[in-house]
PDB file of C-alpha atoms in Angstrom:
ATOM      1  CA  SER A   5      25.094   0.061  50.972  1.00  0.00           C
ATOM      2  CA  GLN A   6      24.785  -3.711  50.802  1.00  0.00           C
ATOM      3  CA  GLU A   7      24.718  -5.112  47.284  1.00  0.00           C
ATOM      4  CA  LEU A   8      22.777  -8.165  48.449  1.00  0.00           C
ATOM      5  CA  GLU A   9      20.109  -7.999  51.121  1.00  0.00           C
ATOM      6  CA  GLN A  10      18.731 -11.166  52.668  1.00  0.00           C
ATOM      7  CA  SER A  11      15.558 -11.454  54.686  1.00  0.00           C
ATOM      8  CA  PRO A  12      14.791 -12.479  57.265  1.00  0.00           C
ATOM      9  CA  GLN A  13      18.097 -12.354  59.130  1.00  0.00           C
ATOM     10  CA  SER A  14      16.999 -15.219  61.336  1.00  0.00           C
ATOM     11  CA  LEU A  15      14.120 -17.648  61.416  1.00  0.00           C
ATOM     12  CA  ILE A  16      12.836 -20.195  63.907  1.00  0.00           C
ATOM     13  CA  VAL A  17      10.234 -22.627  62.604  1.00  0.00           C
ATOM     14  CA  GLN A  18       8.524 -25.718  63.901  1.00  0.00           C
ATOM     15  CA  GLU A  19       9.501 -28.965  62.211  1.00  0.00           C
ATOM     16  CA  GLY A  20       7.193 -29.669  59.285  1.00  0.00           C
ATOM     17  CA  LYS A  21       6.474 -26.037  58.496  1.00  0.00           C
ATOM     18  CA  ASN A  22       7.300 -24.333  55.201  1.00  0.00           C
ATOM     19  CA  LEU A  23       9.512 -21.279  55.006  1.00  0.00           C
ATOM     20  CA  THR A  24      10.855 -18.765  52.488  1.00  0.00           C
ATOM     21  CA  ILE A  25      14.095 -16.800  52.443  1.00  0.00           C
ATOM     22  CA  ASN A  26      14.553 -13.836  50.134  1.00  0.00           C
ATOM     23  CA  CYS A  27      17.597 -12.282  48.496  1.00  0.00           C
ATOM     24  CA  THR A  28      17.481  -8.919  46.715  1.00  0.00           C
ATOM     25  CA  SER A  29      20.271  -7.405  44.669  1.00  0.00           C
ATOM     26  CA  SER A  30      20.920  -3.712  44.059  1.00  0.00           C
ATOM     27  CA  LYS A  31      22.828  -4.608  40.878  1.00  0.00           C
ATOM     28  CA  THR A  32      22.131  -6.608  37.737  1.00  0.00           C
ATOM     29  CA  LEU A  33      22.425 -10.295  38.371  1.00  0.00           C
ATOM     30  CA  TYR A  34      24.521 -12.456  36.069  1.00  0.00           C
ATOM     31  CA  GLY A  35      23.984 -15.449  38.287  1.00  0.00           C
ATOM     32  CA  LEU A  36      22.488 -16.113  41.715  1.00  0.00           C
ATOM     33  CA  TYR A  37      23.862 -18.841  43.956  1.00  0.00           C
ATOM     34  CA  TRP A  38      22.476 -20.365  47.120  1.00  0.00           C
ATOM     35  CA  TYR A  39      24.743 -21.929  49.716  1.00  0.00           C
ATOM     36  CA  LYS A  40      24.208 -23.553  53.094  1.00  0.00           C
ATOM     37  CA  GLN A  41      26.692 -23.253  55.943  1.00  0.00           C
ATOM     38  CA  LYS A  42      26.862 -25.155  59.178  1.00  0.00           C
ATOM     39  CA  TYR A  43      28.212 -23.157  62.089  1.00  0.00           C
ATOM     40  CA  GLY A  44      31.967 -22.621  61.757  1.00  0.00           C
ATOM     41  CA  GLU A  45      32.276 -24.572  58.531  1.00  0.00           C
ATOM     42  CA  GLY A  46      32.669 -23.903  54.829  1.00  0.00           C
ATOM     43  CA  LEU A  47      29.891 -23.221  52.356  1.00  0.00           C
ATOM     44  CA  ILE A  48      28.025 -26.048  50.655  1.00  0.00           C
ATOM     45  CA  PHE A  49      26.655 -25.249  47.197  1.00  0.00           C
ATOM     46  CA  LEU A  50      22.896 -25.749  46.835  1.00  0.00           C
ATOM     47  CA  MET A  51      21.750 -24.237  43.556  1.00  0.00           C
ATOM     48  CA  MET A  52      22.588 -21.758  40.831  1.00  0.00           C
ATOM     49  CA  LEU A  53      20.052 -19.677  38.896  1.00  0.00           C
ATOM     50  CA  GLN A  54      20.891 -17.699  35.806  1.00  0.00           C
ATOM     51  CA  LYS A  55      17.804 -16.977  33.782  1.00  0.00           C
ATOM     52  CA  GLY A  56      14.795 -14.895  34.732  1.00  0.00           C
ATOM     53  CA  GLY A  57      11.942 -17.121  35.808  1.00  0.00           C
ATOM     54  CA  GLU A  58      14.257 -20.052  36.373  1.00  0.00           C
ATOM     55  CA  GLU A  59      13.284 -22.439  39.137  1.00  0.00           C
ATOM     56  CA  LYS A  60      15.312 -25.307  40.516  1.00  0.00           C
ATOM     57  CA  SER A  61      14.576 -27.909  43.155  1.00  0.00           C
ATOM     58  CA  HIS A  62      16.667 -30.270  45.194  1.00  0.00           C
ATOM     59  CA  GLU A  63      14.881 -32.553  47.605  1.00  0.00           C
ATOM     60  CA  LYS A  64      12.628 -30.228  49.592  1.00  0.00           C
ATOM     61  CA  ILE A  65      14.373 -26.991  48.643  1.00  0.00           C
ATOM     62  CA  THR A  66      13.206 -24.853  45.706  1.00  0.00           C
ATOM     63  CA  ALA A  67      14.844 -21.660  44.472  1.00  0.00           C
ATOM     64  CA  LYS A  68      13.422 -19.144  42.010  1.00  0.00           C
ATOM     65  CA  LEU A  69      14.916 -16.149  40.232  1.00  0.00           C
ATOM     66  CA  ASP A  70      12.957 -13.024  39.340  1.00  0.00           C
ATOM     67  CA  GLU A  71      15.373 -11.245  37.046  1.00  0.00           C
ATOM     68  CA  LYS A  72      13.288  -8.091  36.657  1.00  0.00           C
ATOM     69  CA  LYS A  73      13.080  -7.611  40.390  1.00  0.00           C
ATOM     70  CA  GLN A  74      16.706  -8.697  40.815  1.00  0.00           C
ATOM     71  CA  GLN A  75      15.446 -11.026  43.483  1.00  0.00           C
ATOM     72  CA  SER A  76      15.591 -14.687  44.384  1.00  0.00           C
ATOM     73  CA  SER A  77      13.674 -16.773  46.887  1.00  0.00           C
ATOM     74  CA  LEU A  78      14.547 -20.053  48.561  1.00  0.00           C
ATOM     75  CA  HIS A  79      11.630 -22.134  49.756  1.00  0.00           C
ATOM     76  CA  ILE A  80      11.865 -25.135  52.065  1.00  0.00           C
ATOM     77  CA  THR A  81       8.883 -27.442  52.248  1.00  0.00           C
ATOM     78  CA  ALA A  82       8.148 -29.482  55.371  1.00  0.00           C
ATOM     79  CA  SER A  83      11.263 -28.342  57.214  1.00  0.00           C
ATOM     80  CA  GLN A  84      13.373 -30.813  59.199  1.00  0.00           C
ATOM     81  CA  PRO A  85      16.044 -30.296  61.868  1.00  0.00           C
ATOM     82  CA  SER A  86      18.637 -31.191  59.204  1.00  0.00           C
ATOM     83  CA  HIS A  87      17.689 -28.001  57.358  1.00  0.00           C
ATOM     84  CA  ALA A  88      19.035 -25.881  60.215  1.00  0.00           C
ATOM     85  CA  GLY A  89      22.021 -23.704  59.393  1.00  0.00           C
ATOM     86  CA  ILE A  90      22.917 -20.476  57.668  1.00  0.00           C
ATOM     87  CA  TYR A  91      21.622 -19.890  54.160  1.00  0.00           C
ATOM     88  CA  LEU A  92      23.654 -17.513  52.046  1.00  0.00           C
ATOM     89  CA  CYS A  93      22.897 -16.058  48.663  1.00  0.00           C
ATOM     90  CA  GLY A  94      25.816 -15.110  46.458  1.00  0.00           C
ATOM     91  CA  ALA A  95      25.641 -13.087  43.284  1.00  0.00           C
ATOM     92  CA  ASP A  96      27.820 -12.667  40.277  1.00  0.00           C
ATOM     93  CA  VAL A  97      27.420  -8.933  39.657  1.00  0.00           C
ATOM     94  CA  ASN A  98      30.527  -8.498  37.553  1.00  0.00           C
ATOM     95  CA  ALA A  99      29.684 -10.882  34.728  1.00  0.00           C
ATOM     96  CA  GLY A 100      32.116 -13.561  35.379  1.00  0.00           C
ATOM     97  CA  ASN A 101      34.301 -14.580  38.151  1.00  0.00           C
ATOM     98  CA  MET A 102      33.605 -13.319  41.637  1.00  0.00           C
ATOM     99  CA  LEU A 103      30.759 -13.778  44.100  1.00  0.00           C
ATOM    100  CA  THR A 104      29.395 -11.168  46.482  1.00  0.00           C
ATOM    101  CA  PHE A 105      27.398 -12.536  49.404  1.00  0.00           C
ATOM    102  CA  GLY A 106      24.407 -11.434  51.387  1.00  0.00           C
ATOM    103  CA  GLY A 107      24.399 -11.299  55.172  1.00  0.00           C
ATOM    104  CA  GLY A 108      22.868 -14.749  55.560  1.00  0.00           C
ATOM    105  CA  THR A 109      19.689 -16.134  57.104  1.00  0.00           C
ATOM    106  CA  ARG A 110      20.064 -18.207  60.240  1.00  0.00           C
ATOM    107  CA  LEU A 111      17.491 -20.987  60.316  1.00  0.00           C
ATOM    108  CA  MET A 112      16.592 -23.022  63.352  1.00  0.00           C
ATOM    109  CA  VAL A 113      14.084 -25.859  63.119  1.00  0.00           C
ATOM    110  CA  LYS A 114      12.456 -26.922  66.362  1.00  0.00           C
ATOM    111  CA  PRO A 115      11.623 -30.628  66.660  1.00  0.00           C
TER     112      PRO A 115
ATOM    113  CA  GLU B  16      38.756 -34.990  43.541  1.00  0.00           C
ATOM    114  CA  ALA B  17      40.372 -33.496  46.620  1.00  0.00           C
ATOM    115  CA  GLY B  18      38.711 -30.372  47.942  1.00  0.00           C
ATOM    116  CA  VAL B  19      40.159 -27.034  48.984  1.00  0.00           C
ATOM    117  CA  ALA B  20      42.443 -27.583  51.970  1.00  0.00           C
ATOM    118  CA  GLN B  21      42.905 -24.966  54.662  1.00  0.00           C
ATOM    119  CA  SER B  22      45.001 -24.923  57.803  1.00  0.00           C
ATOM    120  CA  PRO B  23      44.995 -24.438  60.658  1.00  0.00           C
ATOM    121  CA  ARG B  24      41.391 -25.175  61.470  1.00  0.00           C
ATOM    122  CA  TYR B  25      41.403 -22.987  64.575  1.00  0.00           C
ATOM    123  CA  LYS B  26      43.752 -20.344  65.921  1.00  0.00           C
ATOM    124  CA  ILE B  27      43.708 -18.263  69.075  1.00  0.00           C
ATOM    125  CA  ILE B  28      46.165 -15.393  69.383  1.00  0.00           C
ATOM    126  CA  GLU B  29      46.595 -12.272  71.457  1.00  0.00           C
ATOM    127  CA  LYS B  30      46.097  -8.875  69.902  1.00  0.00           C
ATOM    128  CA  ARG B  31      49.195  -7.424  68.256  1.00  0.00           C
ATOM    129  CA  GLN B  32      50.502 -10.915  67.487  1.00  0.00           C
ATOM    130  CA  SER B  33      50.950 -12.218  63.943  1.00  0.00           C
ATOM    131  CA  VAL B  34      49.154 -15.115  62.304  1.00  0.00           C
ATOM    132  CA  ALA B  35      49.229 -16.883  58.939  1.00  0.00           C
ATOM    133  CA  PHE B  36      46.683 -19.053  57.181  1.00  0.00           C
ATOM    134  CA  TRP B  37      47.356 -21.499  54.391  1.00  0.00           C
ATOM    135  CA  CYS B  38      45.187 -22.610  51.484  1.00  0.00           C
ATOM    136  CA  ASN B  39      45.720 -25.328  48.897  1.00  0.00           C
ATOM    137  CA  PRO B  40      43.163 -25.030  46.090  1.00  0.00           C
ATOM    138  CA  ILE B  41      41.772 -27.741  43.880  1.00  0.00           C
ATOM    139  CA  SER B  42      44.373 -28.888  41.390  1.00  0.00           C
ATOM    140  CA  GLY B  43      44.187 -26.897  38.180  1.00  0.00           C
ATOM    141  CA  HIS B  44      42.099 -24.058  39.595  1.00  0.00           C
ATOM    142  CA  ALA B  45      43.687 -20.823  38.443  1.00  0.00           C
ATOM    143  CA  THR B  46      41.537 -18.505  40.552  1.00  0.00           C
ATOM    144  CA  LEU B  47      41.801 -18.359  44.317  1.00  0.00           C
ATOM    145  CA  TYR B  48      39.775 -16.219  46.715  1.00  0.00           C
ATOM    146  CA  TRP B  49      40.151 -15.306  50.378  1.00  0.00           C
ATOM    147  CA  TYR B  50      37.000 -14.252  52.232  1.00  0.00           C
ATOM    148  CA  GLN B  51      36.557 -12.961  55.767  1.00  0.00           C
ATOM    149  CA  GLN B  52      33.346 -13.930  57.560  1.00  0.00           C
ATOM    150  CA  ILE B  53      32.678 -12.142  60.827  1.00  0.00           C
ATOM    151  CA  LEU B  54      30.184 -13.862  63.130  1.00  0.00           C
ATOM    152  CA  GLY B  55      26.642 -13.068  62.082  1.00  0.00           C
ATOM    153  CA  GLN B  56      27.633 -11.700  58.672  1.00  0.00           C
ATOM    154  CA  GLY B  57      28.118 -13.029  55.160  1.00  0.00           C
ATOM    155  CA  PRO B  58      31.569 -13.634  53.667  1.00  0.00           C
ATOM    156  CA  LYS B  59      33.400 -10.547  52.439  1.00  0.00           C
ATOM    157  CA  LEU B  60      35.997 -10.853  49.690  1.00  0.00           C
ATOM    158  CA  LEU B  61      39.483  -9.840  50.802  1.00  0.00           C
ATOM    159  CA  ILE B  62      41.546 -10.744  47.769  1.00  0.00           C
ATOM    160  CA  GLN B  63      41.252 -12.590  44.474  1.00  0.00           C
ATOM    161  CA  PHE B  64      44.209 -14.166  42.658  1.00  0.00           C
ATOM    162  CA  GLN B  65      44.411 -15.431  39.123  1.00  0.00           C
ATOM    163  CA  ASN B  66      47.409 -17.721  38.940  1.00  0.00           C
ATOM    164  CA  ASN B  67      50.017 -15.752  40.929  1.00  0.00           C
ATOM    165  CA  GLY B  68      48.669 -12.295  40.095  1.00  0.00           C
ATOM    166  CA  VAL B  69      46.253 -10.176  42.148  1.00  0.00           C
ATOM    167  CA  VAL B  70      42.941  -9.439  40.403  1.00  0.00           C
ATOM    168  CA  ASP B  71      41.177  -7.581  43.214  1.00  0.00           C
ATOM    169  CA  ASP B  72      42.458  -6.595  46.651  1.00  0.00           C
ATOM    170  CA  SER B  73      40.359  -3.469  47.101  1.00  0.00           C
ATOM    171  CA  GLN B  74      38.874  -4.678  50.404  1.00  0.00           C
ATOM    172  CA  LEU B  75      42.096  -5.993  51.909  1.00  0.00           C
ATOM    173  CA  PRO B  76      43.272  -3.850  54.874  1.00  0.00           C
ATOM    174  CA  LYS B  77      46.767  -3.525  53.527  1.00  0.00           C
ATOM    175  CA  ASP B  78      48.202  -1.901  56.641  1.00  0.00           C
ATOM    176  CA  ARG B  79      47.952  -5.226  58.444  1.00  0.00           C
ATOM    177  CA  PHE B  80      46.871  -7.906  55.963  1.00  0.00           C
ATOM    178  CA  SER B  81      49.003  -9.424  53.218  1.00  0.00           C
ATOM    179  CA  ALA B  82      48.523 -12.365  50.905  1.00  0.00           C
ATOM    180  CA  GLU B  83      50.636 -14.153  48.373  1.00  0.00           C
ATOM    181  CA  ARG B  84      50.368 -16.951  45.861  1.00  0.00           C
ATOM    182  CA  LEU B  85      53.912 -17.182  44.655  1.00  0.00           C
ATOM    183  CA  LYS B  86      53.785 -20.239  42.402  1.00  0.00           C
ATOM    184  CA  GLY B  87      50.157 -19.886  41.387  1.00  0.00           C
ATOM    185  CA  VAL B  88      49.067 -22.799  43.556  1.00  0.00           C
ATOM    186  CA  ASP B  89      49.089 -22.533  47.374  1.00  0.00           C
ATOM    187  CA  SER B  90      48.308 -19.233  49.030  1.00  0.00           C
ATOM    188  CA  THR B  91      49.087 -17.680  52.401  1.00  0.00           C
ATOM    189  CA  LEU B  92      47.115 -14.925  54.128  1.00  0.00           C
ATOM    190  CA  LYS B  93      48.896 -13.080  56.934  1.00  0.00           C
ATOM    191  CA  ILE B  94      47.732 -10.642  59.581  1.00  0.00           C
ATOM    192  CA  GLN B  95      50.350  -8.539  61.347  1.00  0.00           C
ATOM    193  CA  PRO B  96      49.561  -7.203  63.907  1.00  0.00           C
ATOM    194  CA  ALA B  97      46.152  -8.679  64.708  1.00  0.00           C
ATOM    195  CA  LYS B  98      43.329  -6.645  66.219  1.00  0.00           C
ATOM    196  CA  LEU B  99      40.306  -7.841  68.171  1.00  0.00           C
ATOM    197  CA  GLU B 100      38.039  -7.049  65.203  1.00  0.00           C
ATOM    198  CA  ASP B 101      39.966  -9.545  63.050  1.00  0.00           C
ATOM    199  CA  SER B 102      38.244 -12.391  64.893  1.00  0.00           C
ATOM    200  CA  ALA B 103      36.419 -14.195  62.111  1.00  0.00           C
ATOM    201  CA  VAL B 104      36.381 -17.275  59.917  1.00  0.00           C
ATOM    202  CA  TYR B 105      38.755 -16.966  56.981  1.00  0.00           C
ATOM    203  CA  LEU B 106      37.477 -18.883  53.986  1.00  0.00           C
ATOM    204  CA  CYS B 107      39.464 -19.866  50.935  1.00  0.00           C
ATOM    205  CA  ALA B 108      37.745 -20.771  47.668  1.00  0.00           C
ATOM    206  CA  SER B 109      39.032 -21.713  44.238  1.00  0.00           C
ATOM    207  CA  SER B 110      37.609 -21.958  40.751  1.00  0.00           C
ATOM    208  CA  SER B 111      38.752 -22.684  37.237  1.00  0.00           C
ATOM    209  CA  LEU B 112      39.045 -19.950  34.607  1.00  0.00           C
ATOM    210  CA  ARG B 113      36.444 -21.690  32.489  1.00  0.00           C
ATOM    211  CA  GLN B 114      33.841 -21.893  35.236  1.00  0.00           C
ATOM    212  CA  GLY B 115      34.507 -18.625  37.061  1.00  0.00           C
ATOM    213  CA  ALA B 116      31.815 -17.870  39.635  1.00  0.00           C
ATOM    214  CA  ARG B 117      29.931 -21.042  38.686  1.00  0.00           C
ATOM    215  CA  GLY B 118      32.766 -23.252  39.848  1.00  0.00           C
ATOM    216  CA  TYR B 119      33.446 -22.002  43.363  1.00  0.00           C
ATOM    217  CA  THR B 120      34.590 -24.632  45.849  1.00  0.00           C
ATOM    218  CA  PHE B 121      35.109 -23.544  49.447  1.00  0.00           C
ATOM    219  CA  GLY B 122      37.456 -24.893  52.062  1.00  0.00           C
ATOM    220  CA  SER B 123      36.287 -25.526  55.639  1.00  0.00           C
ATOM    221  CA  GLY B 124      37.790 -22.256  56.834  1.00  0.00           C
ATOM    222  CA  THR B 125      40.123 -21.151  59.610  1.00  0.00           C
ATOM    223  CA  ARG B 126      38.441 -19.775  62.719  1.00  0.00           C
ATOM    224  CA  LEU B 127      40.560 -17.001  64.227  1.00  0.00           C
ATOM    225  CA  THR B 128      39.960 -15.689  67.721  1.00  0.00           C
ATOM    226  CA  VAL B 129      41.933 -12.632  68.794  1.00  0.00           C
ATOM    227  CA  VAL B 130      41.944 -12.052  72.571  1.00  0.00           C
TER     228      VAL B 130
END
């Protein structure tokens, strides 16, 4: 079974709307990483969360980590077309040096 | 600081042909990773190197895939012979020993199409 489950798999929102993407791990999390990927390109690092209850923000994107639930959420406020892409969560489940990724959430923002 | 370099950017081959991808990590990064990302899915780790040694290759289809990092710097991933299901983006990432998972830097990837 998948170690990391992301939901939803895809999302279409109207520009200006808020949205949330979730990532749930079946294993203990030693670190949770959010990346963004444009179609056919490499992954761009967004944020890393390590401690339960931790919350980080960058511009209009906020990520939270619920360690007990082994879950993280990524929230985008007032979405813009530039937010479109694939959002991937990656987890360090081996306490150190390798990331396992979820299946990704494909976001489209309609102008 | 230069990023992770990958080449070629795109490759189209016929099934049963061979193909090789090249990755040059960030200078000083001891750990190098190859991931396969099939369209619509997340990246899946194929192989992890630390310097020139293999740390994890449990998900590498060894009957057709091979990878090497002879001098602990550049790495090559080869597929021989290719199958249709190998069509994917092949991503290389590197990190330092000190940073581990926290220090991942990805290359732009090589998009392989097998026809």
